[in-house]
XYZ file of C-alpha atoms in Angstrom:
580
model
C 0.000 0.000 0.000
C 1.287 3.480 -0.732
C 0.537 7.160 -0.926
C 1.345 9.248 -3.942
C 2.997 12.582 -4.565
C 3.421 14.888 -7.532
C 5.812 17.744 -8.263
C 5.809 20.540 -10.814
C 8.676 22.923 -11.321
C 12.305 23.401 -12.287
C 14.935 20.698 -12.114
C 14.434 16.969 -12.418
C 10.998 16.076 -10.973
C 12.005 12.436 -10.834
C 14.896 13.291 -8.556
C 12.548 15.282 -6.362
C 10.296 12.283 -5.943
C 13.245 10.014 -5.200
C 14.211 12.490 -2.502
C 10.748 12.038 -0.984
C 11.728 8.399 -0.256
C 9.919 6.703 -3.105
C 10.609 5.591 -6.647
C 9.181 7.755 -9.445
C 6.419 6.146 -11.422
C 6.762 8.520 -14.332
C 8.572 11.689 -15.254
C 6.945 13.646 -18.041
C 8.382 17.014 -18.989
C 8.274 19.304 -15.974
C 6.174 16.833 -13.946
C 7.059 14.014 -11.629
C 4.373 11.612 -10.424
C 5.285 8.914 -7.969
C 4.659 6.961 -4.799
C 5.888 7.162 -1.248
C 5.682 4.477 1.388
C 2.885 4.615 3.913
C -0.541 3.210 4.684
C -3.264 4.179 2.271
C -5.056 3.348 -0.911
C -2.896 1.957 -3.677
C -1.556 4.706 -5.949
C -2.144 4.122 -9.655
C -0.844 5.783 -12.799
C -3.355 6.565 -15.546
C -3.124 7.821 -19.127
C -5.753 9.142 -21.510
C -5.830 11.153 -24.717
C -7.931 14.289 -24.934
C -9.436 14.359 -28.399
C -10.853 17.844 -27.895
C -7.458 19.378 -27.143
C -5.159 16.908 -28.869
C -2.967 16.232 -25.816
C -2.079 13.161 -23.817
C -2.983 13.326 -20.144
C -1.090 11.575 -17.380
C -2.409 11.285 -13.829
C -1.737 9.555 -10.555
C -4.306 8.984 -7.867
C -6.386 6.840 -5.541
C -9.809 6.284 -7.142
C -12.781 4.163 -6.091
C -15.954 4.752 -8.115
C -19.468 3.690 -7.172
C -21.052 4.562 -10.528
C -18.520 3.246 -13.021
C -21.291 1.718 -15.153
C -23.051 5.062 -15.458
C -19.837 6.842 -16.415
C -19.159 4.261 -19.128
C -22.648 4.809 -20.496
C -22.020 8.556 -20.613
C -18.745 8.064 -22.488
C -20.441 5.757 -24.984
C -18.104 4.619 -27.748
C -15.273 6.618 -26.170
C -15.342 4.494 -23.006
C -12.112 2.611 -22.308
C -11.974 -1.181 -22.116
C -14.023 -2.658 -19.282
C -10.972 -4.022 -17.471
C -9.257 -0.647 -16.953
C -9.017 0.768 -13.447
C -11.452 3.243 -11.968
C -8.715 5.852 -12.107
C -8.264 5.497 -15.846
C -12.021 5.644 -16.338
C -12.228 8.880 -14.361
C -9.336 10.369 -16.336
C -11.150 9.514 -19.585
C -14.205 11.347 -18.240
C -12.040 14.397 -17.584
C -10.372 14.139 -20.993
C -13.777 14.065 -22.713
C -15.896 16.400 -20.569
C -13.462 18.417 -18.427
C -14.599 19.103 -14.875
C -18.149 18.148 -15.826
C -16.797 14.625 -16.201
C -15.405 14.757 -12.669
C -18.704 16.126 -11.365
C -20.570 13.171 -12.886
C -18.513 10.701 -10.851
C -19.613 9.290 -7.523
C -16.882 7.853 -5.380
C -13.796 8.421 -3.284
C -10.862 9.937 -5.137
C -7.869 12.230 -5.038
C -5.758 12.655 -8.141
C -3.192 14.845 -9.834
C -3.445 15.363 -13.586
C -0.521 16.616 -15.665
C -2.346 18.707 -18.241
C -0.217 20.947 -20.440
C 1.432 23.582 -18.264
C -0.714 22.849 -15.228
C -0.890 20.273 -12.481
C -4.559 19.755 -11.598
C -5.380 18.531 -8.125
C -8.883 17.082 -7.826
C -10.610 15.880 -4.648
C -13.904 13.992 -4.521
C -17.230 15.703 -3.859
C -17.485 15.157 -0.101
C -13.858 14.661 0.971
C -13.563 10.895 1.441
C -9.934 11.080 0.261
C -7.444 13.784 1.203
C -5.063 15.891 -0.864
C -2.455 18.533 0.096
C -0.159 20.941 -1.710
C 2.658 23.390 -0.999
C 5.081 25.589 -2.921
C 8.796 25.599 -2.242
C 12.070 25.925 -4.135
C 10.375 27.447 -7.165
C 8.063 24.485 -7.652
C 4.884 22.842 -6.436
C 4.520 19.649 -4.475
C 1.326 17.700 -3.793
C 0.541 14.487 -1.954
C -2.317 12.533 -0.470
C -0.900 12.862 3.038
C 1.023 15.445 4.995
C 3.565 12.835 5.995
C 4.358 12.191 2.338
C 4.581 15.895 1.547
C 6.976 16.766 4.372
C 9.476 14.272 2.949
C 10.089 16.820 0.195
C 13.554 18.111 1.166
C 12.995 21.554 -0.315
C 9.884 22.199 1.756
C 10.483 24.848 4.408
C 7.663 24.891 6.899
C 6.905 24.929 10.588
C 4.045 25.133 13.056
C 1.060 27.146 11.858
C -0.164 28.937 15.003
C -3.583 30.042 13.644
C -4.277 26.383 12.896
C -3.383 25.474 16.477
C -5.990 27.992 17.614
C -8.577 26.483 15.263
C -7.828 22.935 16.357
C -8.240 23.793 20.018
C -11.530 25.524 19.182
C -13.109 22.735 17.103
C -11.093 19.530 17.773
C -10.268 19.419 14.030
C -9.322 21.889 11.285
C -12.416 23.127 9.424
C -10.921 24.392 6.144
C -7.920 24.386 3.845
C -5.376 25.302 6.540
C -3.154 22.632 8.077
C -0.973 22.593 11.162
C 2.029 23.149 8.888
C 2.728 26.676 7.693
C 2.081 27.294 3.957
C 0.804 23.752 3.397
C -2.839 23.577 2.300
C -5.561 20.997 1.865
C -7.614 20.828 -1.319
C -11.256 21.322 -0.414
C -13.813 18.679 -1.413
C -15.617 19.284 -4.677
C -12.741 21.457 -5.870
C -10.045 21.448 -8.519
C -6.868 23.426 -7.819
C -4.774 24.304 -10.872
C -1.088 24.714 -10.014
C 0.945 26.557 -12.625
C 4.651 26.624 -13.318
C 4.799 30.413 -12.832
C 3.828 29.936 -9.175
C 0.176 30.965 -9.504
C -2.798 28.781 -8.685
C -6.535 28.869 -9.367
C -9.300 27.066 -7.489
C -12.468 25.950 -9.259
C -15.589 24.362 -7.790
C -17.124 21.500 -9.758
C -19.813 20.582 -7.193
C -21.467 22.252 -4.231
C -24.779 21.341 -2.574
C -27.588 23.709 -3.481
C -30.927 24.323 -1.832
C -33.807 23.765 -4.256
C -37.241 24.764 -3.046
C -39.707 21.901 -3.289
C -42.921 20.987 -1.541
C -45.219 18.053 -1.258
C -46.375 15.390 1.178
C -43.856 13.849 3.544
C -44.591 10.377 2.184
C -43.320 11.309 -1.251
C -40.042 12.639 0.077
C -39.618 9.590 2.337
C -40.142 7.250 -0.619
C -37.674 9.156 -2.780
C -35.108 9.140 0.004
C -35.566 5.417 0.620
C -34.828 4.644 -3.013
C -31.627 6.696 -2.893
C -30.497 5.125 0.393
C -30.976 1.655 -1.030
C -29.011 2.581 -4.155
C -26.206 4.290 -2.183
C -25.770 1.281 0.088
C -25.989 -1.300 -2.703
C -23.329 0.475 -4.772
C -20.952 0.399 -1.798
C -21.288 -3.333 -1.136
C -18.262 -5.352 -2.269
C -19.159 -7.872 -4.948
C -18.612 -11.495 -4.068
C -17.254 -11.051 -0.535
C -18.392 -10.337 3.021
C -18.851 -6.818 4.326
C -18.491 -5.314 7.784
C -20.679 -2.611 9.309
C -19.767 -0.505 12.339
C -22.967 -0.637 14.404
C -23.511 1.694 17.349
C -27.246 1.080 17.720
C -28.248 4.584 16.631
C -30.560 5.197 13.702
C -27.795 5.959 11.190
C -25.637 2.853 11.589
C -28.754 0.736 12.138
C -30.357 1.693 8.823
C -27.081 1.040 6.972
C -26.934 -2.389 8.639
C -30.527 -3.162 7.649
C -30.029 -2.076 4.038
C -26.764 -4.002 3.741
C -28.360 -7.149 5.153
C -31.283 -6.771 2.760
C -29.227 -6.123 -0.376
C -26.008 -8.143 0.103
C -25.734 -11.765 -1.006
C -22.727 -12.477 1.220
C -22.335 -12.434 5.021
C -22.812 -9.107 6.802
C -20.755 -8.781 9.980
C -21.477 -6.056 12.510
C -19.128 -4.610 15.121
C -19.787 -2.650 18.301
C -17.590 -1.226 21.071
C -17.727 -1.761 24.804
C -15.673 0.074 27.409
C -16.531 -2.368 30.183
C -19.484 -2.986 32.440
C -18.977 0.203 34.490
C -19.556 2.523 31.513
C -23.040 3.254 30.123
C -23.362 1.809 26.639
C -25.770 1.136 23.777
C -25.010 -2.564 23.392
C -28.632 -3.539 24.000
C -29.652 -1.460 20.977
C -26.858 -2.668 18.692
C -27.545 -6.254 19.764
C -31.227 -5.797 18.971
C -30.415 -4.521 15.473
C -27.922 -7.330 14.834
C -30.482 -9.930 15.849
C -33.221 -8.254 13.801
C -31.005 -8.133 10.696
C -29.454 -11.594 11.267
C -25.870 -10.370 11.099
C -22.797 -12.006 12.589
C -22.275 -9.666 15.513
C -19.125 -9.004 17.497
C -18.583 -6.737 20.490
C -15.032 -5.490 20.946
C -14.110 -4.523 24.506
C -11.577 -1.680 24.582
C -9.799 -1.220 27.916
C -8.215 2.088 28.821
C -4.805 0.404 28.876
C -5.139 -0.375 25.158
C -6.038 3.245 24.420
C -2.985 4.453 26.360
C -0.715 1.999 24.563
C -1.890 2.956 21.074
C -2.777 6.637 21.296
C 0.590 7.939 20.041
C 0.582 5.501 17.114
C -2.969 6.463 16.163
C -2.367 10.224 16.260
C 0.580 9.666 13.930
C -1.731 8.153 11.312
C -3.760 11.360 10.972
C -3.057 14.414 8.825
C -4.556 16.487 11.616
C -5.054 15.300 15.184
C -8.705 14.643 15.948
C -10.014 15.443 19.395
C -12.272 12.418 19.354
C -11.525 9.808 22.043
C -13.098 7.150 19.809
C -10.145 7.315 17.409
C -8.168 4.451 18.960
C -11.299 2.268 19.400
C -12.183 2.978 15.750
C -8.747 1.750 14.686
C -9.162 -1.405 16.754
C -12.594 -2.006 15.207
C -11.137 -1.633 11.706
C -8.418 -4.127 12.604
C -11.070 -6.560 13.855
C -12.914 -6.242 10.530
C -9.682 -6.968 8.647
C -8.882 -9.945 10.883
C -12.291 -11.427 10.047
C -11.478 -11.317 6.341
C -13.562 -8.367 5.131
C -11.975 -5.695 2.959
C -14.845 -3.181 3.079
C -16.540 -1.768 6.161
C -19.627 0.457 6.021
C -20.541 3.046 8.636
C -23.460 5.310 9.518
C -21.490 8.548 9.357
C -23.318 11.410 7.685
C -26.768 11.262 9.231
C -26.261 14.279 11.480
C -24.575 16.680 9.009
C -26.854 15.705 6.118
C -30.249 15.393 7.830
C -30.086 17.530 10.957
C -28.857 15.916 14.147
C -28.785 17.376 17.661
C -25.626 19.420 17.112
C -27.852 22.079 15.528
C -30.001 22.662 18.610
C -27.706 25.214 20.349
C -27.737 27.325 17.196
C -31.499 27.080 16.781
C -31.975 28.194 20.390
C -29.526 31.066 19.858
C -31.540 32.208 16.855
C -34.651 32.685 19.000
C -33.006 35.510 20.934
C -30.517 36.849 18.409
C -30.595 40.616 17.971
C -27.459 41.008 15.837
C -28.188 40.489 12.102
C -24.481 40.251 11.192
C -23.612 36.740 9.883
C -20.494 36.921 12.061
C -22.729 36.775 15.152
C -24.088 33.467 13.904
C -20.572 32.234 13.198
C -19.454 33.138 16.705
C -22.447 31.314 18.177
C -21.593 28.315 16.011
C -18.046 28.399 17.359
C -19.295 28.661 20.945
C -21.563 25.637 20.430
C -18.515 23.386 20.061
C -17.621 23.862 23.742
C -14.011 22.785 23.268
C -11.095 24.991 24.337
C -11.945 28.269 22.604
C -13.188 30.013 25.754
C -10.067 28.808 27.579
C -7.532 30.139 25.060
C -6.745 33.306 27.092
C -5.576 31.152 30.022
C -4.398 28.133 28.013
C -2.094 29.682 25.416
C 1.188 31.201 26.509
C 1.538 35.017 26.386
C 3.979 34.692 23.481
C 1.546 32.650 21.400
C -1.346 34.962 22.225
C 0.721 37.941 21.085
C 1.571 36.176 17.821
C -2.138 35.497 17.226
C -3.330 38.978 18.140
C -3.969 40.124 14.556
C -5.212 36.842 13.119
C -8.897 36.305 12.196
C -11.183 34.580 14.659
C -11.673 30.848 14.040
C -15.364 31.698 13.620
C -14.526 33.170 10.202
C -14.347 29.627 8.814
C -18.136 29.432 9.106
C -19.261 32.939 8.146
C -19.614 32.089 4.395
C -22.109 29.341 5.192
C -24.340 31.135 7.696
C -25.991 33.785 5.547
C -28.518 33.573 2.702
C -26.683 32.424 -0.393
C -26.814 28.883 -1.720
C -28.913 28.046 1.329
C -31.725 30.356 2.437
C -33.122 28.687 5.554
C -31.139 28.498 8.796
C -31.343 24.710 9.140
C -29.947 24.142 5.652
C -27.233 26.714 6.280
C -26.217 24.781 9.395
C -26.278 21.480 7.524
C -24.174 22.992 4.732
C -21.645 24.235 7.292
C -21.574 20.862 9.050
C -21.124 18.984 5.788
C -18.331 21.166 4.443
C -16.400 21.532 7.698
C -16.858 18.739 10.226
C -18.017 16.223 7.632
C -15.090 16.702 5.267
C -12.301 17.575 7.681
C -13.140 15.568 10.767
C -15.448 12.632 10.088
C -14.387 11.487 6.626
C -10.700 12.281 7.103
C -10.591 10.161 10.245
C -12.506 7.315 8.584
C -10.149 7.270 5.612
C -6.909 7.296 7.583
C -7.999 4.827 10.262
C -9.537 2.244 7.945
C -6.759 2.257 5.356
C -4.169 1.900 8.122
C -5.958 -1.306 9.116
C -6.059 -2.562 5.530
C -9.777 -2.103 4.917
C -11.779 0.496 3.015
C -14.354 2.531 4.919
C -17.458 3.578 2.981
C -20.195 5.979 4.102
C -23.559 5.561 2.288
C -25.151 8.565 4.029
C -22.479 10.827 2.529
C -23.540 9.726 -0.962
C -23.665 12.691 -3.339
C -27.179 11.950 -4.605
C -28.447 11.538 -1.038
C -26.936 14.904 -0.108
C -28.443 16.628 -3.151
C -31.832 15.175 -2.283
C -31.566 16.283 1.342
C -31.368 19.912 0.221
C -34.595 19.444 -1.748
C -36.500 18.173 1.288
C -38.386 20.945 3.141
C -36.611 21.700 6.449
C -39.821 21.006 8.404
C -39.482 17.339 7.440
C -35.867 17.103 8.608
C -36.534 18.730 11.967
C -40.174 18.013 12.800
C -41.013 19.600 16.118
C -38.511 18.086 18.539
C -37.843 15.064 16.313
C -34.443 15.267 14.603
C -33.764 13.562 11.268
C -37.500 12.872 11.073
C -37.655 12.225 7.325
C -34.707 9.849 7.517
C -36.517 7.841 10.204
C -39.709 7.768 8.137
C -37.807 6.489 5.117
C -36.570 3.373 6.952
C -39.276 2.832 9.576
C -40.308 -0.512 8.109
C -36.741 -1.843 8.216
C -36.080 -1.562 11.947
C -37.791 -2.087 15.317
C -39.673 0.984 16.549
C -37.408 0.979 19.623
C -34.490 1.875 17.362
C -36.278 4.333 15.095
C -37.941 6.356 17.855
C -35.247 6.341 20.534
C -33.586 9.677 21.296
C -29.959 10.054 20.294
C -27.670 9.571 23.278
C -24.255 9.038 21.743
C -21.552 6.719 22.982
C -20.285 7.424 26.500
C -16.486 7.374 26.354
C -14.751 7.227 29.778
C -12.178 9.908 28.981
C -12.013 11.194 32.528
C -11.364 7.673 33.841
C -8.620 7.101 31.289
C -6.873 10.368 32.113
C -7.018 9.601 35.831
C -5.906 6.007 35.263
C -3.926 4.433 32.390
C -3.264 7.782 30.660
C -2.305 9.678 33.806
C 1.464 9.203 33.596
C 1.537 9.732 29.827
C -0.406 12.983 30.173
C 1.868 14.345 32.893
C 5.075 13.272 31.136
C 4.098 14.727 27.760
C 2.289 17.898 28.701
C 4.685 18.949 31.477
C 7.823 17.537 29.875
C 10.773 19.396 28.436
C 9.703 19.114 24.796
C 6.308 20.707 25.523
C 7.935 23.455 27.584
C 10.435 24.176 24.800
C 7.590 24.436 22.282
C 5.998 27.077 24.490
C 2.409 26.747 23.305
C 0.690 26.473 26.668
C 0.769 27.957 30.127
C 2.159 25.327 32.443
C 0.017 26.417 35.387
C -3.182 25.886 33.393
C -2.108 22.446 32.182
C -1.047 21.438 35.680
C -4.363 22.639 37.111
C -6.348 20.666 34.540
C -4.304 17.535 35.203
C -5.145 17.855 38.894
C -8.824 18.653 38.299
C -8.633 22.257 39.457
C -10.713 25.075 37.995
C -14.020 23.227 37.647
C -16.815 22.309 40.066
C -17.214 19.034 38.173
C -14.389 16.954 36.642
C -15.066 18.132 33.092
C -11.526 18.936 31.998
C -11.116 15.517 30.367
C -12.238 16.581 26.901
C -9.976 19.630 26.969
C -6.982 17.647 28.146
C -7.683 15.112 25.412
C -7.362 17.869 22.803
C -4.080 19.156 24.196
C -2.637 15.662 24.587
C -3.684 14.675 21.046
C -2.031 17.797 19.651
C 1.212 17.173 21.563
C 1.395 13.571 20.355
C 0.770 14.646 16.752
C 3.450 17.337 16.891
C 5.950 14.822 18.205
C 5.043 12.261 15.571
C 5.538 14.818 12.782
C 8.644 16.245 14.495
C 7.273 19.774 14.499
C 9.524 21.856 16.705
C 8.977 25.155 18.510
């Protein structure tokens, strides 16, 4: 398994790729396209001729398509042979139709296309695969992972302090910025054209759009059901078993039910337990597994295992994720691989696409809002995360605070979404923001890195492009009906699942972070956060960190989530060898 990288610029691009610790796949003119070692989807080289422009195109990428048959039909007689890879098929679509050909695809992909004097970087619609770029030494470099990109010897970078502020505010990075200075992520649904003169241009080939429609709820539920069935069926691996991560909530439960209904091979479901002393949803996941006749497995994750594997897991990610389920998710993916499945489905996407409970603080804020400025909404959205943003004045060192004094507020990441534009109603604006920020940069990025590290491919039917497009045609009153969240989604699958599952309120998985930090992670937290390396980096005030570690500053022991963020960041910085 490997990641890929591409370079454009002066000198020998093949030598540049060799310097990034891999062997060049191809050198063509001013381009170098090649692989670097590391966990991930297998990098492939593709070629296609563009009849409209009379040039030969060369590309490298990781491409999995879920509508290859439909793309072949669109190409007609110009379609390549049926045995070619998905990557070559997608490149033929680009060669024939340009970015419209990319927009017609449905799948998970990141690719670089050498096209004349430009290097085109293209990321899939929703962000299931990742892609990064930077400029250094008079040329451009791009790769599917930060770890691959930083092997470029000419790259001069360091810690990006505004990104540190954003990470501590959201527990992920919500846009194109990364934790490395002057290194950027390609946004989903975008094409970035890198040019030899050092300029770049970003183009959007797909963005969700609100389309006003009305009608009875039953019609929308039926239309949604058809799309959910199609999205799940197209993600099932032909001729082999499939795994499903099953929490017992409505989202993972409906994916389990649809997979069991449509797949002609065994469906295996997997749930997590943190021991008998921690509240869990195993009764619900067990009920769904029994109802759908899956082969069910419960994986018990002790805190000692989390402590032993946390550093390794943070090193797999392009950005640390302040989600304590990250290590358990990796262990689940490894269990799926050990059972012989190569594809694992999940229920991710239900909340950002159909309106989960994360929107409630914003909806309550709107009832009393007296400031019409979209930035007031963005600030309220930021506050709803309840991470470390309010603590930054006492958490960050005086030197870091001074360096950040003139930088924009992290809330600015959300301002473009929270005013009437593509989306007119508040609920759809919130869903658009959730989809394009947390969905792309937290949920899907974590899924991709964790599953590929375990040797399986994670697929998310609820993030299907057609499902998303349809969601923004459904009247908001059907997505949030009174106090019932994701109401239309529940109506669409009500016949598939027990009423206990469909009508239960969302509770979420209870992760014993506080217990871990007071137990198996206690020594690691003290050693890392109060150690010499952290002090030399100078990001945080030692008295604040020490107080949190000892439970001071709160009436209730609720510092666990904040400490988890800081610890995750420190482990990531050490893994990527990012100095002061």
